[in-house]
Amino acid sequence: MRFNLGAALLLLGASLTTAQTVNDDPLDILALLQEQVKEKLEEDALEVRGLGGCTLANVAIRRDWDHLTKAQRRNYISAVKCLWELPSVDPTFSAAQNHFDDFVAVHMNQTNFIHGTANFLMWHRYLIWLWEQKLRNQCGYTGYLPYWNWFKYQDNLNLSPLFDGSDTSLGGDGHFFAHNGSVVGAGRIWLPSGAGGGCVKSGPFVNKTINIGPQQPAMQGYLPVYNNVKTLNPRCQRRDLTMAASTSTFTAANLLNLTIGPASQSIGHFQDEFQGPYGTLRLHGAGHYAMGGDGSDVFTSLNDPAFYQHHAMVDRMYWIWQVLHPSEANKVNGTITFRNNPPSRNGTIEDFLDVGKLGPAIKIKDVLSTMGGPLCYIYL
Ligand SMILES: *[C@@H]1O[C@H](CO)[C@@H](O)[C@H](O)[C@H]1NC(C)=O
Ligand SMILES: *[C@@H]1O[C@H](CO)[C@@H](O)[C@H](O)[C@H]1NC(C)=O
Ligand SMILES: *[C@@H]1O[C@H](CO)[C@@H](O)[C@H](O)[C@H]1NC(C)=O
Ligand SMILES: *[C@@H]1O[C@H](CO)[C@@H](O)[C@H](O)[C@H]1NC(C)=O
Ligand SMILES: *[C@@H]1O[C@H](CO)[C@@H](O)[C@H](O)[C@H]1NC(C)=O
Ligand SMILES: *[C@@H]1O[C@H](CO)[C@@H](O)[C@H](O)[C@H]1NC(C)=O
Ligand SMILES: [Cu+2]
């Protein structure tokens, strides 16, 4: 089975149905894609050398959370806790009480200009890289940003080392909170409730306070507060691990479509399919809605610390796609407003990625390669 699928994958652009009939375990497919990417990177080793001398010999490697040792997970967790202790760097966002909140605030303020836009993938790539750098440079983290492999444990996220509620997870499910599921996909899709919805019950962040939002949570019964980065709303972080989101969407068909199927043919198709055509649920959204609670809020999902592992996986998919589709890898597609509403100009690779006071505004073209410009990392 693996052999046949491997052959199918070699024919990049092979029809989706051909590949699908060979094997429908998305974890196997992902492993084969990763293998292909590794081979390509080795073949292209000379060309991928970045400005800063980034090579396959010195590149940082971002790993699956599950593959970190417990000591490495504790190191990551204590660094995240450290961000909560650092002061906010931007008084404009007066609701931000600490540096953890600064990330939430910057994202909230930019939401309509970084989703459904030309810069979606690059803006989030840059933001999570800055997060990784802060953890390393200011909070004693010695590893690199771990990602959440969506395709594992999707039937029961409670068993996942990321969400099992242990002291080496990013917290478990929320306390039970009676609610009527979540409404997603522009109001067209209803996801039934999980077993949580209230404050996260266990794990290292139980007593941490979040301060900003919610602004537009998908979870019903979780009422938004005023949409303003100046509105202080101290509270616990909420979660509702929602398997209806993960199992419906983290499928072989969606993975194949994005990486080698019809949706992989251009950056436009890729990013639009990734975020979901209007009224649909696709991989990017499914991670958010599988977290539920605060993680389900397009404006303030960064209140769930697992946001960064979710977006590392988004970035990993983008990276896999870029390596496999070099002729499209350096392009952007789309405008500078959310689904072009209100209508705006087309984005370009010369556009700046504005992250407020979290870091310098740099150009899209500087983050198109994870081994060029300031970036130097790959995924394993
Ligand atoms: C739950 O929400 C869905 C979607 O908004 C709605 O169709 C349904 O009637 C609601 N059910 C209850 C019991 O309120
Ligand atoms: C949360 O705070 C309570 C009360 O101070 C304490 O008993 C508990 O151990 C704390 N939990 C964590 C995970 O820090
Ligand atoms: C695959 O992606 C294409 C292009 O974005 C889209 O039209 C099609 O509906 C997708 N197929 C599936 C099975 O989701
Ligand atoms: C974006 O991609 C779509 C196809 O997905 C294409 O029709 C459109 O012309 C592209 N726009 C730009 C600005 O490249
Ligand atoms: C954006 O690009 C599309 C596709 O190339 C083009 O049709 C459209 O005119 C462009 N929009 C603007 C405002 O330049
Ligand atoms: C908030 O976003 C707007 C629009 O992108 C931007 O002009 C402004 O500088 C941002 N505010 C801060 C404090 O970053
Ligand atoms: Cu976002």
PDB file of N, CA and C in Angstrom, residues 70-146:
ATOM      1  N   LYS A  70       9.424  14.883  27.733  1.00  0.00           N
ATOM      2  CA  LYS A  70       8.667  15.615  28.753  1.00  0.00           C
ATOM      3  C   LYS A  70       9.454  16.819  29.256  1.00  0.00           C
ATOM      4  N   ALA A  71      10.761  16.669  29.363  1.00  0.00           N
ATOM      5  CA  ALA A  71      11.582  17.797  29.812  1.00  0.00           C
ATOM      6  C   ALA A  71      11.499  18.950  28.802  1.00  0.00           C
ATOM      7  N   GLN A  72      11.498  18.608  27.517  1.00  0.00           N
ATOM      8  CA  GLN A  72      11.394  19.657  26.483  1.00  0.00           C
ATOM      9  C   GLN A  72      10.024  20.328  26.528  1.00  0.00           C
ATOM     10  N   ARG A  73       8.985  19.543  26.766  1.00  0.00           N
ATOM     11  CA  ARG A  73       7.640  20.139  26.878  1.00  0.00           C
ATOM     12  C   ARG A  73       7.564  21.066  28.082  1.00  0.00           C
ATOM     13  N   ARG A  74       8.172  20.637  29.195  1.00  0.00           N
ATOM     14  CA  ARG A  74       8.145  21.494  30.394  1.00  0.00           C
ATOM     15  C   ARG A  74       8.914  22.788  30.147  1.00  0.00           C
ATOM     16  N   ASN A  75       9.983  22.682  29.409  1.00  0.00           N
ATOM     17  CA  ASN A  75      10.778  23.856  29.072  1.00  0.00           C
ATOM     18  C   ASN A  75       9.936  24.831  28.234  1.00  0.00           C
ATOM     19  N   TYR A  76       9.200  24.291  27.259  1.00  0.00           N
ATOM     20  CA  TYR A  76       8.328  25.131  26.428  1.00  0.00           C
ATOM     21  C   TYR A  76       7.259  25.797  27.292  1.00  0.00           C
ATOM     22  N   ILE A  77       6.619  24.982  28.146  1.00  0.00           N
ATOM     23  CA  ILE A  77       5.517  25.476  28.970  1.00  0.00           C
ATOM     24  C   ILE A  77       6.001  26.572  29.927  1.00  0.00           C
ATOM     25  N   SER A  78       7.168  26.375  30.528  1.00  0.00           N
ATOM     26  CA  SER A  78       7.616  27.401  31.471  1.00  0.00           C
ATOM     27  C   SER A  78       7.984  28.687  30.722  1.00  0.00           C
ATOM     28  N   ALA A  79       8.431  28.552  29.481  1.00  0.00           N
ATOM     29  CA  ALA A  79       8.721  29.755  28.695  1.00  0.00           C
ATOM     30  C   ALA A  79       7.428  30.509  28.352  1.00  0.00           C
ATOM     31  N   VAL A  80       6.348  29.764  28.055  1.00  0.00           N
ATOM     32  CA  VAL A  80       5.065  30.431  27.783  1.00  0.00           C
ATOM     33  C   VAL A  80       4.586  31.149  29.042  1.00  0.00           C
ATOM     34  N   LYS A  81       4.737  30.484  30.203  1.00  0.00           N
ATOM     35  CA  LYS A  81       4.344  31.129  31.466  1.00  0.00           C
ATOM     36  C   LYS A  81       5.145  32.413  31.682  1.00  0.00           C
ATOM     37  N   CYS A  82       6.382  32.390  31.270  1.00  0.00           N
ATOM     38  CA  CYS A  82       7.250  33.570  31.405  1.00  0.00           C
ATOM     39  C   CYS A  82       6.699  34.756  30.614  1.00  0.00           C
ATOM     40  N   LEU A  83       6.097  34.495  29.444  1.00  0.00           N
ATOM     41  CA  LEU A  83       5.539  35.607  28.658  1.00  0.00           C
ATOM     42  C   LEU A  83       4.425  36.315  29.428  1.00  0.00           C
ATOM     43  N   TRP A  84       3.725  35.541  30.252  1.00  0.00           N
ATOM     44  CA  TRP A  84       2.661  36.121  31.072  1.00  0.00           C
ATOM     45  C   TRP A  84       3.229  37.072  32.140  1.00  0.00           C
ATOM     46  N   GLU A  85       4.513  36.854  32.479  1.00  0.00           N
ATOM     47  CA  GLU A  85       5.139  37.684  33.523  1.00  0.00           C
ATOM     48  C   GLU A  85       5.818  38.920  32.940  1.00  0.00           C
ATOM     49  N   LEU A  86       6.054  38.917  31.631  1.00  0.00           N
ATOM     50  CA  LEU A  86       6.735  40.071  31.025  1.00  0.00           C
ATOM     51  C   LEU A  86       5.718  41.184  30.769  1.00  0.00           C
ATOM     52  N   PRO A  87       6.147  42.432  30.923  1.00  0.00           N
ATOM     53  CA  PRO A  87       5.202  43.543  30.724  1.00  0.00           C
ATOM     54  C   PRO A  87       4.755  43.680  29.265  1.00  0.00           C
ATOM     55  N   SER A  88       3.568  44.223  29.095  1.00  0.00           N
ATOM     56  CA  SER A  88       3.082  44.564  27.754  1.00  0.00           C
ATOM     57  C   SER A  88       3.977  45.640  27.165  1.00  0.00           C
ATOM     58  N   VAL A  89       4.189  45.545  25.847  1.00  0.00           N
ATOM     59  CA  VAL A  89       5.096  46.510  25.215  1.00  0.00           C
ATOM     60  C   VAL A  89       4.348  47.597  24.446  1.00  0.00           C
ATOM     61  N   ASP A  90       3.030  47.551  24.438  1.00  0.00           N
ATOM     62  CA  ASP A  90       2.295  48.556  23.652  1.00  0.00           C
ATOM     63  C   ASP A  90       1.109  49.137  24.415  1.00  0.00           C
ATOM     64  N   PRO A  91       1.297  50.333  24.962  1.00  0.00           N
ATOM     65  CA  PRO A  91       0.226  50.951  25.752  1.00  0.00           C
ATOM     66  C   PRO A  91      -1.037  51.260  24.937  1.00  0.00           C
ATOM     67  N   THR A  92      -0.923  51.275  23.600  1.00  0.00           N
ATOM     68  CA  THR A  92      -2.118  51.517  22.768  1.00  0.00           C
ATOM     69  C   THR A  92      -3.169  50.449  23.045  1.00  0.00           C
ATOM     70  N   PHE A  93      -2.674  49.226  23.254  1.00  0.00           N
ATOM     71  CA  PHE A  93      -3.587  48.117  23.534  1.00  0.00           C
ATOM     72  C   PHE A  93      -3.736  48.023  25.046  1.00  0.00           C
ATOM     73  N   SER A  94      -4.540  48.917  25.615  1.00  0.00           N
ATOM     74  CA  SER A  94      -4.503  49.025  27.078  1.00  0.00           C
ATOM     75  C   SER A  94      -5.077  47.818  27.789  1.00  0.00           C
ATOM     76  N   ALA A  95      -5.822  46.947  27.088  1.00  0.00           N
ATOM     77  CA  ALA A  95      -6.333  45.748  27.744  1.00  0.00           C
ATOM     78  C   ALA A  95      -5.227  44.716  27.955  1.00  0.00           C
ATOM     79  N   ALA A  96      -4.139  44.835  27.206  1.00  0.00           N
ATOM     80  CA  ALA A  96      -3.045  43.858  27.332  1.00  0.00           C
ATOM     81  C   ALA A  96      -2.321  44.077  28.650  1.00  0.00           C
ATOM     82  N   GLN A  97      -2.304  43.033  29.483  1.00  0.00           N
ATOM     83  CA  GLN A  97      -1.699  43.132  30.812  1.00  0.00           C
ATOM     84  C   GLN A  97      -0.274  42.589  30.831  1.00  0.00           C
ATOM     85  N   ASN A  98       0.109  41.909  29.795  1.00  0.00           N
ATOM     86  CA  ASN A  98       1.430  41.268  29.779  1.00  0.00           C
ATOM     87  C   ASN A  98       1.790  40.947  28.326  1.00  0.00           C
ATOM     88  N   HIS A  99       2.951  40.340  28.146  1.00  0.00           N
ATOM     89  CA  HIS A  99       3.431  40.135  26.783  1.00  0.00           C
ATOM     90  C   HIS A  99       2.654  39.034  26.060  1.00  0.00           C
ATOM     91  N   PHE A 100       2.141  38.056  26.810  1.00  0.00           N
ATOM     92  CA  PHE A 100       1.260  37.048  26.190  1.00  0.00           C
ATOM     93  C   PHE A 100       0.075  37.764  25.534  1.00  0.00           C
ATOM     94  N   ASP A 101      -0.527  38.696  26.279  1.00  0.00           N
ATOM     95  CA  ASP A 101      -1.681  39.443  25.767  1.00  0.00           C
ATOM     96  C   ASP A 101      -1.324  40.288  24.540  1.00  0.00           C
ATOM     97  N   ASP A 102      -0.094  40.762  24.464  1.00  0.00           N
ATOM     98  CA  ASP A 102       0.293  41.595  23.322  1.00  0.00           C
ATOM     99  C   ASP A 102       0.063  40.857  21.997  1.00  0.00           C
ATOM    100  N   PHE A 103       0.383  39.580  21.984  1.00  0.00           N
ATOM    101  CA  PHE A 103       0.182  38.797  20.754  1.00  0.00           C
ATOM    102  C   PHE A 103      -1.306  38.727  20.404  1.00  0.00           C
ATOM    103  N   VAL A 104      -2.133  38.538  21.428  1.00  0.00           N
ATOM    104  CA  VAL A 104      -3.580  38.483  21.194  1.00  0.00           C
ATOM    105  C   VAL A 104      -4.056  39.828  20.629  1.00  0.00           C
ATOM    106  N   ALA A 105      -3.574  40.891  21.231  1.00  0.00           N
ATOM    107  CA  ALA A 105      -4.036  42.230  20.848  1.00  0.00           C
ATOM    108  C   ALA A 105      -3.640  42.579  19.416  1.00  0.00           C
ATOM    109  N   VAL A 106      -2.405  42.285  19.069  1.00  0.00           N
ATOM    110  CA  VAL A 106      -1.933  42.621  17.717  1.00  0.00           C
ATOM    111  C   VAL A 106      -2.751  41.853  16.679  1.00  0.00           C
ATOM    112  N   HIS A 107      -2.978  40.582  16.948  1.00  0.00           N
ATOM    113  CA  HIS A 107      -3.770  39.764  16.021  1.00  0.00           C
ATOM    114  C   HIS A 107      -5.197  40.265  15.936  1.00  0.00           C
ATOM    115  N   MET A 108      -5.781  40.587  17.089  1.00  0.00           N
ATOM    116  CA  MET A 108      -7.163  41.085  17.113  1.00  0.00           C
ATOM    117  C   MET A 108      -7.296  42.355  16.265  1.00  0.00           C
ATOM    118  N   ASN A 109      -6.344  43.253  16.459  1.00  0.00           N
ATOM    119  CA  ASN A 109      -6.396  44.521  15.733  1.00  0.00           C
ATOM    120  C   ASN A 109      -6.232  44.340  14.229  1.00  0.00           C
ATOM    121  N   GLN A 110      -5.504  43.292  13.837  1.00  0.00           N
ATOM    122  CA  GLN A 110      -5.209  43.106  12.410  1.00  0.00           C
ATOM    123  C   GLN A 110      -6.159  42.132  11.724  1.00  0.00           C
ATOM    124  N   THR A 111      -7.073  41.514  12.483  1.00  0.00           N
ATOM    125  CA  THR A 111      -7.824  40.361  11.961  1.00  0.00           C
ATOM    126  C   THR A 111      -8.375  40.539  10.544  1.00  0.00           C
ATOM    127  N   ASN A 112      -8.947  41.691  10.263  1.00  0.00           N
ATOM    128  CA  ASN A 112      -9.578  41.871   8.947  1.00  0.00           C
ATOM    129  C   ASN A 112      -8.575  42.068   7.810  1.00  0.00           C
ATOM    130  N   PHE A 113      -7.287  42.139   8.155  1.00  0.00           N
ATOM    131  CA  PHE A 113      -6.265  42.368   7.126  1.00  0.00           C
ATOM    132  C   PHE A 113      -5.269  41.216   7.021  1.00  0.00           C
ATOM    133  N   ILE A 114      -5.554  40.127   7.731  1.00  0.00           N
ATOM    134  CA  ILE A 114      -4.612  38.991   7.737  1.00  0.00           C
ATOM    135  C   ILE A 114      -5.306  37.642   7.534  1.00  0.00           C
ATOM    136  N   HIS A 115      -6.596  37.650   7.269  1.00  0.00           N
ATOM    137  CA  HIS A 115      -7.329  36.407   6.975  1.00  0.00           C
ATOM    138  C   HIS A 115      -8.099  36.611   5.681  1.00  0.00           C
ATOM    139  N   GLY A 116      -8.135  35.569   4.841  1.00  0.00           N
ATOM    140  CA  GLY A 116      -8.814  35.724   3.555  1.00  0.00           C
ATOM    141  C   GLY A 116      -8.132  36.801   2.717  1.00  0.00           C
ATOM    142  N   THR A 117      -6.842  36.967   2.930  1.00  0.00           N
ATOM    143  CA  THR A 117      -6.057  38.016   2.270  1.00  0.00           C
ATOM    144  C   THR A 117      -4.838  37.379   1.600  1.00  0.00           C
ATOM    145  N   ALA A 118      -4.094  38.222   0.861  1.00  0.00           N
ATOM    146  CA  ALA A 118      -2.878  37.727   0.208  1.00  0.00           C
ATOM    147  C   ALA A 118      -1.804  37.353   1.230  1.00  0.00           C
ATOM    148  N   ASN A 119      -1.838  37.993   2.397  1.00  0.00           N
ATOM    149  CA  ASN A 119      -0.736  37.797   3.358  1.00  0.00           C
ATOM    150  C   ASN A 119      -1.030  36.754   4.431  1.00  0.00           C
ATOM    151  N   PHE A 120      -2.180  36.097   4.368  1.00  0.00           N
ATOM    152  CA  PHE A 120      -2.604  35.194   5.459  1.00  0.00           C
ATOM    153  C   PHE A 120      -1.497  34.228   5.906  1.00  0.00           C
ATOM    154  N   LEU A 121      -0.949  33.476   4.967  1.00  0.00           N
ATOM    155  CA  LEU A 121       0.024  32.447   5.341  1.00  0.00           C
ATOM    156  C   LEU A 121       1.330  33.067   5.841  1.00  0.00           C
ATOM    157  N   MET A 122       1.716  34.185   5.209  1.00  0.00           N
ATOM    158  CA  MET A 122       3.005  34.793   5.558  1.00  0.00           C
ATOM    159  C   MET A 122       2.927  35.571   6.866  1.00  0.00           C
ATOM    160  N   TRP A 123       1.784  36.228   7.069  1.00  0.00           N
ATOM    161  CA  TRP A 123       1.641  36.995   8.329  1.00  0.00           C
ATOM    162  C   TRP A 123       1.692  36.051   9.513  1.00  0.00           C
ATOM    163  N   HIS A 124       0.951  34.953   9.449  1.00  0.00           N
ATOM    164  CA  HIS A 124       0.941  34.007  10.566  1.00  0.00           C
ATOM    165  C   HIS A 124       2.295  33.302  10.711  1.00  0.00           C
ATOM    166  N   ARG A 125       2.958  33.056   9.596  1.00  0.00           N
ATOM    167  CA  ARG A 125       4.314  32.482   9.648  1.00  0.00           C
ATOM    168  C   ARG A 125       5.229  33.407  10.444  1.00  0.00           C
ATOM    169  N   TYR A 126       5.153  34.693  10.144  1.00  0.00           N
ATOM    170  CA  TYR A 126       6.027  35.656  10.826  1.00  0.00           C
ATOM    171  C   TYR A 126       5.651  35.777  12.312  1.00  0.00           C
ATOM    172  N   LEU A 127       4.364  35.829  12.596  1.00  0.00           N
ATOM    173  CA  LEU A 127       3.931  35.982  13.989  1.00  0.00           C
ATOM    174  C   LEU A 127       4.413  34.818  14.857  1.00  0.00           C
ATOM    175  N   ILE A 128       4.233  33.594  14.397  1.00  0.00           N
ATOM    176  CA  ILE A 128       4.625  32.461  15.247  1.00  0.00           C
ATOM    177  C   ILE A 128       6.144  32.337  15.330  1.00  0.00           C
ATOM    178  N   TRP A 129       6.832  32.845  14.321  1.00  0.00           N
ATOM    179  CA  TRP A 129       8.297  32.870  14.406  1.00  0.00           C
ATOM    180  C   TRP A 129       8.736  33.856  15.495  1.00  0.00           C
ATOM    181  N   LEU A 130       8.062  35.024  15.545  1.00  0.00           N
ATOM    182  CA  LEU A 130       8.382  35.998  16.600  1.00  0.00           C
ATOM    183  C   LEU A 130       8.105  35.410  17.979  1.00  0.00           C
ATOM    184  N   TRP A 131       6.991  34.687  18.090  1.00  0.00           N
ATOM    185  CA  TRP A 131       6.650  33.998  19.354  1.00  0.00           C
ATOM    186  C   TRP A 131       7.782  33.030  19.755  1.00  0.00           C
ATOM    187  N   GLU A 132       8.218  32.243  18.789  1.00  0.00           N
ATOM    188  CA  GLU A 132       9.308  31.296  19.044  1.00  0.00           C
ATOM    189  C   GLU A 132      10.577  32.039  19.491  1.00  0.00           C
ATOM    190  N   GLN A 133      10.868  33.157  18.818  1.00  0.00           N
ATOM    191  CA  GLN A 133      12.066  33.913  19.171  1.00  0.00           C
ATOM    192  C   GLN A 133      11.974  34.488  20.579  1.00  0.00           C
ATOM    193  N   LYS A 134      10.775  35.002  20.933  1.00  0.00           N
ATOM    194  CA  LYS A 134      10.622  35.569  22.300  1.00  0.00           C
ATOM    195  C   LYS A 134      10.813  34.467  23.332  1.00  0.00           C
ATOM    196  N   LEU A 135      10.232  33.306  23.075  1.00  0.00           N
ATOM    197  CA  LEU A 135      10.366  32.201  24.033  1.00  0.00           C
ATOM    198  C   LEU A 135      11.836  31.845  24.218  1.00  0.00           C
ATOM    199  N   ARG A 136      12.573  31.845  23.121  1.00  0.00           N
ATOM    200  CA  ARG A 136      13.980  31.463  23.180  1.00  0.00           C
ATOM    201  C   ARG A 136      14.848  32.575  23.775  1.00  0.00           C
ATOM    202  N   ASN A 137      14.618  33.811  23.325  1.00  0.00           N
ATOM    203  CA  ASN A 137      15.536  34.886  23.685  1.00  0.00           C
ATOM    204  C   ASN A 137      15.217  35.546  25.022  1.00  0.00           C
ATOM    205  N   GLN A 138      13.955  35.500  25.416  1.00  0.00           N
ATOM    206  CA  GLN A 138      13.598  36.187  26.666  1.00  0.00           C
ATOM    207  C   GLN A 138      13.109  35.237  27.741  1.00  0.00           C
ATOM    208  N   CYS A 139      12.833  33.998  27.403  1.00  0.00           N
ATOM    209  CA  CYS A 139      12.193  33.118  28.389  1.00  0.00           C
ATOM    210  C   CYS A 139      12.859  31.751  28.545  1.00  0.00           C
ATOM    211  N   GLY A 140      14.061  31.614  28.038  1.00  0.00           N
ATOM    212  CA  GLY A 140      14.841  30.426  28.347  1.00  0.00           C
ATOM    213  C   GLY A 140      14.434  29.145  27.638  1.00  0.00           C
ATOM    214  N   TYR A 141      13.644  29.270  26.583  1.00  0.00           N
ATOM    215  CA  TYR A 141      13.311  28.045  25.840  1.00  0.00           C
ATOM    216  C   TYR A 141      14.492  27.680  24.954  1.00  0.00           C
ATOM    217  N   THR A 142      14.859  26.403  24.939  1.00  0.00           N
ATOM    218  CA  THR A 142      16.035  26.021  24.166  1.00  0.00           C
ATOM    219  C   THR A 142      15.690  25.258  22.889  1.00  0.00           C
ATOM    220  N   GLY A 143      14.393  24.926  22.697  1.00  0.00           N
ATOM    221  CA  GLY A 143      14.007  24.200  21.488  1.00  0.00           C
ATOM    222  C   GLY A 143      13.418  25.134  20.447  1.00  0.00           C
ATOM    223  N   TYR A 144      12.697  24.540  19.511  1.00  0.00           N
ATOM    224  CA  TYR A 144      12.015  25.321  18.468  1.00  0.00           C
ATOM    225  C   TYR A 144      10.514  25.050  18.552  1.00  0.00           C
ATOM    226  N   LEU A 145       9.751  25.819  17.818  1.00  0.00           N
ATOM    227  CA  LEU A 145       8.291  25.782  17.979  1.00  0.00           C
ATOM    228  C   LEU A 145       7.721  24.403  17.614  1.00  0.00           C
ATOM    229  N   PRO A 146       7.117  23.700  18.569  1.00  0.00           N
ATOM    230  CA  PRO A 146       6.511  22.405  18.232  1.00  0.00           C
ATOM    231  C   PRO A 146       5.147  22.586  17.570  1.00  0.00           C
TER     232      PRO A 146
END
